[in-house]
Amino acid sequence: MKCHYEVLGVKQDATDSCLKKAYRKLALQWHPDKNPDRVDECTAQFTVIQQAYDVLSDPQERAWYDKHREAIIRGGFGDDYKDDFIDLVPYFSPSCYSGFTDGAKAFYSVYGDVFHKIAEEDKRFMDSDSSDYDIPEFGNSKSDYEEVVHIFYAYWQSYSSSRSFVWVEKYDTREAPNRQISRLMEKDNKKLRDKAKKAWNGHVRDLVTIVKKRDKRVQARKALMEEKAAERCKLEAERKLKQTKERAKRHEEYAKEGLKAREDMEEDLQAMEAKMNEEFGTNSAESLDGSYGSDSDEIFSDLFCIACNKEFKSDKA
């Protein structure tokens, strides 16, 4: 497999703009529509260019590719695999499938077969009590999200292999001269098994992450949830606007009620004032308002009693 950087003719530290520029240049050069006299050759080359750019333009896939580039170019991880089990490296590349239908070479058939093989291999190493457990299948392009897709990714994103990985052990404990050496051998063997298992689990989970990102069913679900979220936001905004209008209306009604109450109070005060004027005369009403004439100033001295209508000559009186 040719290196993606070599396909695009850029260095490994190339920026996104450099990648895009190189891709556009090669796309114009090798696009089948630009070369009608050699369509088959250009179609094949253009597919390789497109695949290289798809991987390197995605930060997550580029990071994984950079980490495993040498192994990918060689077609595997070399000594990390001690058995004849399925090699997952080719399935990290979009070149392993063609289209998103249910055809034999399409996305759902290819990855459905991959995860089925992993599940079947794991079942060989399961305990008899759990060997009948049904590991979630990948499904097809028409599979229901809640019943199939969600359950599949929930299981595989936290995948932990049941394989023993005894083939990576370095020591044969049967050859130990004593029990102490045997325990030390087993300790080192366990470290090797745990390391191999951790690497395999991470490898599978990385594949699941990339497959989920490419899965059209997940993309459709995400778009649906975003649409529902936008609808909820719209309804919430409408609800808040309605509440604001209702509060404004209530405030307006309260203001009108307050204004009417003040008008009624003023009418009552005017009626009361008119009644007092009629009963006590104008001067009495003016006195209640604090507006006294010159005659009132002479009558109402400090020793004048309004209740008795009488002026006294001294404090004792």
PDB file of N, CA and C in Angstrom, residues 157-245:
ATOM      1  N   GLN A 157     -17.926  -0.014  21.612  1.00  0.00           N
ATOM      2  CA  GLN A 157     -17.096   1.118  22.038  1.00  0.00           C
ATOM      3  C   GLN A 157     -16.438   0.864  23.392  1.00  0.00           C
ATOM      4  N   SER A 158     -16.969  -0.078  24.152  1.00  0.00           N
ATOM      5  CA  SER A 158     -16.345  -0.485  25.417  1.00  0.00           C
ATOM      6  C   SER A 158     -15.867  -1.936  25.319  1.00  0.00           C
ATOM      7  N   TYR A 159     -15.500  -2.342  24.126  1.00  0.00           N
ATOM      8  CA  TYR A 159     -15.124  -3.726  23.839  1.00  0.00           C
ATOM      9  C   TYR A 159     -13.923  -4.173  24.665  1.00  0.00           C
ATOM     10  N   SER A 160     -14.020  -5.393  25.168  1.00  0.00           N
ATOM     11  CA  SER A 160     -12.900  -6.040  25.851  1.00  0.00           C
ATOM     12  C   SER A 160     -12.879  -7.503  25.423  1.00  0.00           C
ATOM     13  N   SER A 161     -11.795  -7.905  24.813  1.00  0.00           N
ATOM     14  CA  SER A 161     -11.699  -9.244  24.234  1.00  0.00           C
ATOM     15  C   SER A 161     -11.657 -10.317  25.318  1.00  0.00           C
ATOM     16  N   SER A 162     -12.230 -11.469  24.979  1.00  0.00           N
ATOM     17  CA  SER A 162     -12.153 -12.628  25.877  1.00  0.00           C
ATOM     18  C   SER A 162     -11.047 -13.587  25.447  1.00  0.00           C
ATOM     19  N   ARG A 163     -10.285 -13.213  24.437  1.00  0.00           N
ATOM     20  CA  ARG A 163      -9.189 -14.062  23.955  1.00  0.00           C
ATOM     21  C   ARG A 163      -8.100 -14.155  25.020  1.00  0.00           C
ATOM     22  N   SER A 164      -7.429 -15.278  25.087  1.00  0.00           N
ATOM     23  CA  SER A 164      -6.458 -15.542  26.152  1.00  0.00           C
ATOM     24  C   SER A 164      -5.090 -14.912  25.882  1.00  0.00           C
ATOM     25  N   PHE A 165      -4.697 -14.767  24.619  1.00  0.00           N
ATOM     26  CA  PHE A 165      -3.399 -14.226  24.205  1.00  0.00           C
ATOM     27  C   PHE A 165      -2.215 -15.013  24.784  1.00  0.00           C
ATOM     28  N   VAL A 166      -2.426 -16.285  24.973  1.00  0.00           N
ATOM     29  CA  VAL A 166      -1.340 -17.116  25.503  1.00  0.00           C
ATOM     30  C   VAL A 166      -0.192 -17.243  24.510  1.00  0.00           C
ATOM     31  N   TRP A 167      -0.445 -16.950  23.229  1.00  0.00           N
ATOM     32  CA  TRP A 167       0.593 -17.079  22.202  1.00  0.00           C
ATOM     33  C   TRP A 167       1.677 -16.016  22.307  1.00  0.00           C
ATOM     34  N   VAL A 168       1.471 -15.013  23.170  1.00  0.00           N
ATOM     35  CA  VAL A 168       2.492 -13.979  23.327  1.00  0.00           C
ATOM     36  C   VAL A 168       3.388 -14.263  24.533  1.00  0.00           C
ATOM     37  N   GLU A 169       3.126 -15.350  25.248  1.00  0.00           N
ATOM     38  CA  GLU A 169       3.918 -15.655  26.430  1.00  0.00           C
ATOM     39  C   GLU A 169       5.365 -15.974  26.046  1.00  0.00           C
ATOM     40  N   LYS A 170       6.264 -15.561  26.924  1.00  0.00           N
ATOM     41  CA  LYS A 170       7.695 -15.719  26.661  1.00  0.00           C
ATOM     42  C   LYS A 170       8.273 -16.962  27.334  1.00  0.00           C
ATOM     43  N   TYR A 171       7.707 -17.320  28.470  1.00  0.00           N
ATOM     44  CA  TYR A 171       8.284 -18.425  29.262  1.00  0.00           C
ATOM     45  C   TYR A 171       7.326 -19.604  29.347  1.00  0.00           C
ATOM     46  N   ASP A 172       7.904 -20.791  29.411  1.00  0.00           N
ATOM     47  CA  ASP A 172       7.155 -22.015  29.654  1.00  0.00           C
ATOM     48  C   ASP A 172       7.358 -22.367  31.118  1.00  0.00           C
ATOM     49  N   THR A 173       6.323 -22.173  31.910  1.00  0.00           N
ATOM     50  CA  THR A 173       6.448 -22.365  33.363  1.00  0.00           C
ATOM     51  C   THR A 173       6.751 -23.815  33.732  1.00  0.00           C
ATOM     52  N   ARG A 174       6.510 -24.743  32.810  1.00  0.00           N
ATOM     53  CA  ARG A 174       6.827 -26.140  33.105  1.00  0.00           C
ATOM     54  C   ARG A 174       8.321 -26.369  33.223  1.00  0.00           C
ATOM     55  N   GLU A 175       9.091 -25.480  32.673  1.00  0.00           N
ATOM     56  CA  GLU A 175      10.545 -25.634  32.702  1.00  0.00           C
ATOM     57  C   GLU A 175      11.172 -24.950  33.904  1.00  0.00           C
ATOM     58  N   ALA A 176      10.368 -24.340  34.772  1.00  0.00           N
ATOM     59  CA  ALA A 176      10.896 -23.642  35.943  1.00  0.00           C
ATOM     60  C   ALA A 176      11.492 -24.647  36.919  1.00  0.00           C
ATOM     61  N   PRO A 177      12.682 -24.346  37.490  1.00  0.00           N
ATOM     62  CA  PRO A 177      13.325 -25.280  38.416  1.00  0.00           C
ATOM     63  C   PRO A 177      12.638 -25.344  39.780  1.00  0.00           C
ATOM     64  N   ASN A 178      11.919 -24.286  40.149  1.00  0.00           N
ATOM     65  CA  ASN A 178      11.227 -24.281  41.443  1.00  0.00           C
ATOM     66  C   ASN A 178       9.995 -23.381  41.346  1.00  0.00           C
ATOM     67  N   ARG A 179       9.234 -23.389  42.433  1.00  0.00           N
ATOM     68  CA  ARG A 179       7.973 -22.646  42.433  1.00  0.00           C
ATOM     69  C   ARG A 179       8.188 -21.128  42.377  1.00  0.00           C
ATOM     70  N   GLN A 180       9.256 -20.661  43.009  1.00  0.00           N
ATOM     71  CA  GLN A 180       9.527 -19.225  42.998  1.00  0.00           C
ATOM     72  C   GLN A 180       9.793 -18.727  41.577  1.00  0.00           C
ATOM     73  N   ILE A 181      10.624 -19.454  40.848  1.00  0.00           N
ATOM     74  CA  ILE A 181      10.903 -19.085  39.464  1.00  0.00           C
ATOM     75  C   ILE A 181       9.647 -19.219  38.612  1.00  0.00           C
ATOM     76  N   SER A 182       8.852 -20.226  38.899  1.00  0.00           N
ATOM     77  CA  SER A 182       7.614 -20.425  38.159  1.00  0.00           C
ATOM     78  C   SER A 182       6.670 -19.220  38.341  1.00  0.00           C
ATOM     79  N   ARG A 183       6.594 -18.720  39.586  1.00  0.00           N
ATOM     80  CA  ARG A 183       5.735 -17.550  39.835  1.00  0.00           C
ATOM     81  C   ARG A 183       6.257 -16.315  39.102  1.00  0.00           C
ATOM     82  N   LEU A 184       7.558 -16.144  39.060  1.00  0.00           N
ATOM     83  CA  LEU A 184       8.141 -15.005  38.348  1.00  0.00           C
ATOM     84  C   LEU A 184       7.873 -15.112  36.842  1.00  0.00           C
ATOM     85  N   MET A 185       8.003 -16.337  36.311  1.00  0.00           N
ATOM     86  CA  MET A 185       7.703 -16.544  34.885  1.00  0.00           C
ATOM     87  C   MET A 185       6.247 -16.201  34.579  1.00  0.00           C
ATOM     88  N   GLU A 186       5.345 -16.687  35.420  1.00  0.00           N
ATOM     89  CA  GLU A 186       3.926 -16.427  35.210  1.00  0.00           C
ATOM     90  C   GLU A 186       3.610 -14.933  35.313  1.00  0.00           C
ATOM     91  N   LYS A 187       4.306 -14.245  36.214  1.00  0.00           N
ATOM     92  CA  LYS A 187       4.105 -12.798  36.362  1.00  0.00           C
ATOM     93  C   LYS A 187       4.487 -12.065  35.077  1.00  0.00           C
ATOM     94  N   ASP A 188       5.648 -12.445  34.514  1.00  0.00           N
ATOM     95  CA  ASP A 188       6.077 -11.816  33.256  1.00  0.00           C
ATOM     96  C   ASP A 188       5.146 -12.191  32.097  1.00  0.00           C
ATOM     97  N   ASN A 189       4.715 -13.443  32.081  1.00  0.00           N
ATOM     98  CA  ASN A 189       3.786 -13.863  31.032  1.00  0.00           C
ATOM     99  C   ASN A 189       2.471 -13.086  31.109  1.00  0.00           C
ATOM    100  N   LYS A 190       2.000 -12.864  32.335  1.00  0.00           N
ATOM    101  CA  LYS A 190       0.750 -12.117  32.509  1.00  0.00           C
ATOM    102  C   LYS A 190       0.889 -10.675  32.006  1.00  0.00           C
ATOM    103  N   LYS A 191       2.027 -10.082  32.268  1.00  0.00           N
ATOM    104  CA  LYS A 191       2.270  -8.725  31.767  1.00  0.00           C
ATOM    105  C   LYS A 191       2.194  -8.683  30.244  1.00  0.00           C
ATOM    106  N   LEU A 192       2.782  -9.713  29.610  1.00  0.00           N
ATOM    107  CA  LEU A 192       2.765  -9.765  28.147  1.00  0.00           C
ATOM    108  C   LEU A 192       1.343  -9.971  27.631  1.00  0.00           C
ATOM    109  N   ARG A 193       0.589 -10.856  28.293  1.00  0.00           N
ATOM    110  CA  ARG A 193      -0.792 -11.093  27.876  1.00  0.00           C
ATOM    111  C   ARG A 193      -1.646  -9.843  28.044  1.00  0.00           C
ATOM    112  N   ASP A 194      -1.492  -9.181  29.195  1.00  0.00           N
ATOM    113  CA  ASP A 194      -2.272  -7.960  29.452  1.00  0.00           C
ATOM    114  C   ASP A 194      -1.929  -6.861  28.448  1.00  0.00           C
ATOM    115  N   LYS A 195      -0.651  -6.753  28.132  1.00  0.00           N
ATOM    116  CA  LYS A 195      -0.225  -5.739  27.162  1.00  0.00           C
ATOM    117  C   LYS A 195      -0.816  -6.016  25.784  1.00  0.00           C
ATOM    118  N   ALA A 196      -0.765  -7.295  25.369  1.00  0.00           N
ATOM    119  CA  ALA A 196      -1.315  -7.663  24.062  1.00  0.00           C
ATOM    120  C   ALA A 196      -2.828  -7.472  24.030  1.00  0.00           C
ATOM    121  N   LYS A 197      -3.488  -7.824  25.125  1.00  0.00           N
ATOM    122  CA  LYS A 197      -4.945  -7.660  25.175  1.00  0.00           C
ATOM    123  C   LYS A 197      -5.331  -6.189  25.137  1.00  0.00           C
ATOM    124  N   LYS A 198      -4.601  -5.368  25.882  1.00  0.00           N
ATOM    125  CA  LYS A 198      -4.879  -3.933  25.889  1.00  0.00           C
ATOM    126  C   LYS A 198      -4.686  -3.338  24.497  1.00  0.00           C
ATOM    127  N   ALA A 199      -3.622  -3.753  23.823  1.00  0.00           N
ATOM    128  CA  ALA A 199      -3.368  -3.245  22.473  1.00  0.00           C
ATOM    129  C   ALA A 199      -4.467  -3.678  21.507  1.00  0.00           C
ATOM    130  N   TRP A 200      -4.903  -4.949  21.625  1.00  0.00           N
ATOM    131  CA  TRP A 200      -5.959  -5.435  20.735  1.00  0.00           C
ATOM    132  C   TRP A 200      -7.289  -4.725  20.995  1.00  0.00           C
ATOM    133  N   ASN A 201      -7.631  -4.573  22.280  1.00  0.00           N
ATOM    134  CA  ASN A 201      -8.875  -3.862  22.619  1.00  0.00           C
ATOM    135  C   ASN A 201      -8.861  -2.439  22.071  1.00  0.00           C
ATOM    136  N   GLY A 202      -7.735  -1.751  22.228  1.00  0.00           N
ATOM    137  CA  GLY A 202      -7.621  -0.391  21.705  1.00  0.00           C
ATOM    138  C   GLY A 202      -7.707  -0.346  20.196  1.00  0.00           C
ATOM    139  N   HIS A 203      -7.148  -1.369  19.561  1.00  0.00           N
ATOM    140  CA  HIS A 203      -7.181  -1.458  18.102  1.00  0.00           C
ATOM    141  C   HIS A 203      -8.615  -1.594  17.595  1.00  0.00           C
ATOM    142  N   VAL A 204      -9.373  -2.476  18.247  1.00  0.00           N
ATOM    143  CA  VAL A 204     -10.771  -2.685  17.859  1.00  0.00           C
ATOM    144  C   VAL A 204     -11.597  -1.429  18.125  1.00  0.00           C
ATOM    145  N   ARG A 205     -11.379  -0.803  19.262  1.00  0.00           N
ATOM    146  CA  ARG A 205     -12.139   0.406  19.606  1.00  0.00           C
ATOM    147  C   ARG A 205     -11.832   1.547  18.643  1.00  0.00           C
ATOM    148  N   ASP A 206     -10.574   1.646  18.225  1.00  0.00           N
ATOM    149  CA  ASP A 206     -10.225   2.665  17.228  1.00  0.00           C
ATOM    150  C   ASP A 206     -10.984   2.430  15.926  1.00  0.00           C
ATOM    151  N   LEU A 207     -11.084   1.164  15.532  1.00  0.00           N
ATOM    152  CA  LEU A 207     -11.824   0.831  14.315  1.00  0.00           C
ATOM    153  C   LEU A 207     -13.300   1.175  14.479  1.00  0.00           C
ATOM    154  N   VAL A 208     -13.854   0.868  15.649  1.00  0.00           N
ATOM    155  CA  VAL A 208     -15.267   1.169  15.910  1.00  0.00           C
ATOM    156  C   VAL A 208     -15.511   2.674  15.820  1.00  0.00           C
ATOM    157  N   THR A 209     -14.595   3.465  16.356  1.00  0.00           N
ATOM    158  CA  THR A 209     -14.740   4.923  16.323  1.00  0.00           C
ATOM    159  C   THR A 209     -14.788   5.438  14.890  1.00  0.00           C
ATOM    160  N   ILE A 210     -13.886   4.928  14.057  1.00  0.00           N
ATOM    161  CA  ILE A 210     -13.843   5.374  12.660  1.00  0.00           C
ATOM    162  C   ILE A 210     -15.072   4.893  11.893  1.00  0.00           C
ATOM    163  N   VAL A 211     -15.483   3.644  12.143  1.00  0.00           N
ATOM    164  CA  VAL A 211     -16.663   3.109  11.457  1.00  0.00           C
ATOM    165  C   VAL A 211     -17.909   3.901  11.851  1.00  0.00           C
ATOM    166  N   LYS A 212     -18.031   4.219  13.132  1.00  0.00           N
ATOM    167  CA  LYS A 212     -19.196   4.992  13.597  1.00  0.00           C
ATOM    168  C   LYS A 212     -19.235   6.367  12.940  1.00  0.00           C
ATOM    169  N   LYS A 213     -18.070   6.956  12.774  1.00  0.00           N
ATOM    170  CA  LYS A 213     -18.023   8.276  12.158  1.00  0.00           C
ATOM    171  C   LYS A 213     -18.456   8.225  10.695  1.00  0.00           C
ATOM    172  N   ARG A 214     -18.191   7.113  10.022  1.00  0.00           N
ATOM    173  CA  ARG A 214     -18.545   6.985   8.610  1.00  0.00           C
ATOM    174  C   ARG A 214     -19.958   6.435   8.413  1.00  0.00           C
ATOM    175  N   ASP A 215     -20.540   5.864   9.442  1.00  0.00           N
ATOM    176  CA  ASP A 215     -21.826   5.185   9.329  1.00  0.00           C
ATOM    177  C   ASP A 215     -22.942   6.183   8.993  1.00  0.00           C
ATOM    178  N   LYS A 216     -23.596   5.965   7.858  1.00  0.00           N
ATOM    179  CA  LYS A 216     -24.672   6.862   7.429  1.00  0.00           C
ATOM    180  C   LYS A 216     -25.870   6.796   8.375  1.00  0.00           C
ATOM    181  N   ARG A 217     -26.072   5.669   9.038  1.00  0.00           N
ATOM    182  CA  ARG A 217     -27.181   5.548   9.980  1.00  0.00           C
ATOM    183  C   ARG A 217     -26.961   6.457  11.178  1.00  0.00           C
ATOM    184  N   VAL A 218     -25.721   6.527  11.630  1.00  0.00           N
ATOM    185  CA  VAL A 218     -25.391   7.412  12.748  1.00  0.00           C
ATOM    186  C   VAL A 218     -25.497   8.871  12.324  1.00  0.00           C
ATOM    187  N   GLN A 219     -25.030   9.149  11.125  1.00  0.00           N
ATOM    188  CA  GLN A 219     -25.119  10.523  10.622  1.00  0.00           C
ATOM    189  C   GLN A 219     -26.577  10.969  10.490  1.00  0.00           C
ATOM    190  N   ALA A 220     -27.433  10.056  10.014  1.00  0.00           N
ATOM    191  CA  ALA A 220     -28.857  10.386   9.889  1.00  0.00           C
ATOM    192  C   ALA A 220     -29.475  10.615  11.267  1.00  0.00           C
ATOM    193  N   ARG A 221     -29.085   9.790  12.235  1.00  0.00           N
ATOM    194  CA  ARG A 221     -29.597   9.956  13.596  1.00  0.00           C
ATOM    195  C   ARG A 221     -29.148  11.287  14.191  1.00  0.00           C
ATOM    196  N   LYS A 222     -27.892  11.624  13.961  1.00  0.00           N
ATOM    197  CA  LYS A 222     -27.364  12.886  14.465  1.00  0.00           C
ATOM    198  C   LYS A 222     -28.109  14.066  13.855  1.00  0.00           C
ATOM    199  N   ALA A 223     -28.364  13.994  12.550  1.00  0.00           N
ATOM    200  CA  ALA A 223     -29.101  15.071  11.886  1.00  0.00           C
ATOM    201  C   ALA A 223     -30.515  15.183  12.442  1.00  0.00           C
ATOM    202  N   LEU A 224     -31.153  14.028  12.703  1.00  0.00           N
ATOM    203  CA  LEU A 224     -32.503  14.029  13.263  1.00  0.00           C
ATOM    204  C   LEU A 224     -32.522  14.650  14.656  1.00  0.00           C
ATOM    205  N   MET A 225     -31.529  14.283  15.484  1.00  0.00           N
ATOM    206  CA  MET A 225     -31.468  14.830  16.839  1.00  0.00           C
ATOM    207  C   MET A 225     -31.192  16.332  16.822  1.00  0.00           C
ATOM    208  N   GLU A 226     -30.340  16.760  15.889  1.00  0.00           N
ATOM    209  CA  GLU A 226     -30.082  18.190  15.767  1.00  0.00           C
ATOM    210  C   GLU A 226     -31.335  18.935  15.327  1.00  0.00           C
ATOM    211  N   GLU A 227     -32.103  18.294  14.424  1.00  0.00           N
ATOM    212  CA  GLU A 227     -33.355  18.912  13.971  1.00  0.00           C
ATOM    213  C   GLU A 227     -34.350  19.010  15.133  1.00  0.00           C
ATOM    214  N   LYS A 228     -34.438  17.944  15.930  1.00  0.00           N
ATOM    215  CA  LYS A 228     -35.332  17.970  17.078  1.00  0.00           C
ATOM    216  C   LYS A 228     -34.879  19.002  18.110  1.00  0.00           C
ATOM    217  N   ALA A 229     -33.562  19.090  18.302  1.00  0.00           N
ATOM    218  CA  ALA A 229     -33.040  20.075  19.242  1.00  0.00           C
ATOM    219  C   ALA A 229     -33.361  21.488  18.781  1.00  0.00           C
ATOM    220  N   ALA A 230     -33.228  21.709  17.466  1.00  0.00           N
ATOM    221  CA  ALA A 230     -33.550  23.034  16.927  1.00  0.00           C
ATOM    222  C   ALA A 230     -35.036  23.332  17.096  1.00  0.00           C
ATOM    223  N   GLU A 231     -35.878  22.306  16.899  1.00  0.00           N
ATOM    224  CA  GLU A 231     -37.323  22.490  17.071  1.00  0.00           C
ATOM    225  C   GLU A 231     -37.656  22.795  18.528  1.00  0.00           C
ATOM    226  N   ARG A 232     -36.959  22.080  19.452  1.00  0.00           N
ATOM    227  CA  ARG A 232     -37.187  22.352  20.873  1.00  0.00           C
ATOM    228  C   ARG A 232     -36.761  23.770  21.236  1.00  0.00           C
ATOM    229  N   CYS A 233     -35.642  24.207  20.677  1.00  0.00           N
ATOM    230  CA  CYS A 233     -35.180  25.573  20.930  1.00  0.00           C
ATOM    231  C   CYS A 233     -36.195  26.584  20.394  1.00  0.00           C
ATOM    232  N   LYS A 234     -36.748  26.284  19.227  1.00  0.00           N
ATOM    233  CA  LYS A 234     -37.735  27.182  18.634  1.00  0.00           C
ATOM    234  C   LYS A 234     -38.982  27.259  19.501  1.00  0.00           C
ATOM    235  N   LEU A 235     -39.466  26.091  19.950  1.00  0.00           N
ATOM    236  CA  LEU A 235     -40.648  26.064  20.810  1.00  0.00           C
ATOM    237  C   LEU A 235     -40.390  26.763  22.130  1.00  0.00           C
ATOM    238  N   GLU A 236     -39.183  26.566  22.679  1.00  0.00           N
ATOM    239  CA  GLU A 236     -38.829  27.225  23.935  1.00  0.00           C
ATOM    240  C   GLU A 236     -38.791  28.735  23.755  1.00  0.00           C
ATOM    241  N   ALA A 237     -38.245  29.189  22.625  1.00  0.00           N
ATOM    242  CA  ALA A 237     -38.203  30.628  22.352  1.00  0.00           C
ATOM    243  C   ALA A 237     -39.610  31.192  22.211  1.00  0.00           C
ATOM    244  N   GLU A 238     -40.491  30.433  21.523  1.00  0.00           N
ATOM    245  CA  GLU A 238     -41.875  30.876  21.365  1.00  0.00           C
ATOM    246  C   GLU A 238     -42.587  30.915  22.719  1.00  0.00           C
ATOM    247  N   ARG A 239     -42.295  29.913  23.557  1.00  0.00           N
ATOM    248  CA  ARG A 239     -42.912  29.881  24.887  1.00  0.00           C
ATOM    249  C   ARG A 239     -42.476  31.084  25.724  1.00  0.00           C
ATOM    250  N   LYS A 240     -41.182  31.389  25.694  1.00  0.00           N
ATOM    251  CA  LYS A 240     -40.682  32.527  26.453  1.00  0.00           C
ATOM    252  C   LYS A 240     -41.259  33.838  25.926  1.00  0.00           C
ATOM    253  N   LEU A 241     -41.381  33.938  24.588  1.00  0.00           N
ATOM    254  CA  LEU A 241     -41.957  35.145  24.005  1.00  0.00           C
ATOM    255  C   LEU A 241     -43.415  35.295  24.430  1.00  0.00           C
ATOM    256  N   LYS A 242     -44.146  34.179  24.458  1.00  0.00           N
ATOM    257  CA  LYS A 242     -45.543  34.206  24.881  1.00  0.00           C
ATOM    258  C   LYS A 242     -45.639  34.636  26.342  1.00  0.00           C
ATOM    259  N   GLN A 243     -44.759  34.094  27.182  1.00  0.00           N
ATOM    260  CA  GLN A 243     -44.761  34.471  28.589  1.00  0.00           C
ATOM    261  C   GLN A 243     -44.453  35.959  28.762  1.00  0.00           C
ATOM    262  N   THR A 244     -43.494  36.438  27.962  1.00  0.00           N
ATOM    263  CA  THR A 244     -43.142  37.862  28.037  1.00  0.00           C
ATOM    264  C   THR A 244     -44.332  38.733  27.663  1.00  0.00           C
ATOM    265  N   LYS A 245     -45.042  38.334  26.591  1.00  0.00           N
ATOM    266  CA  LYS A 245     -46.211  39.102  26.166  1.00  0.00           C
ATOM    267  C   LYS A 245     -47.309  39.051  27.220  1.00  0.00           C
TER     268      LYS A 245
END
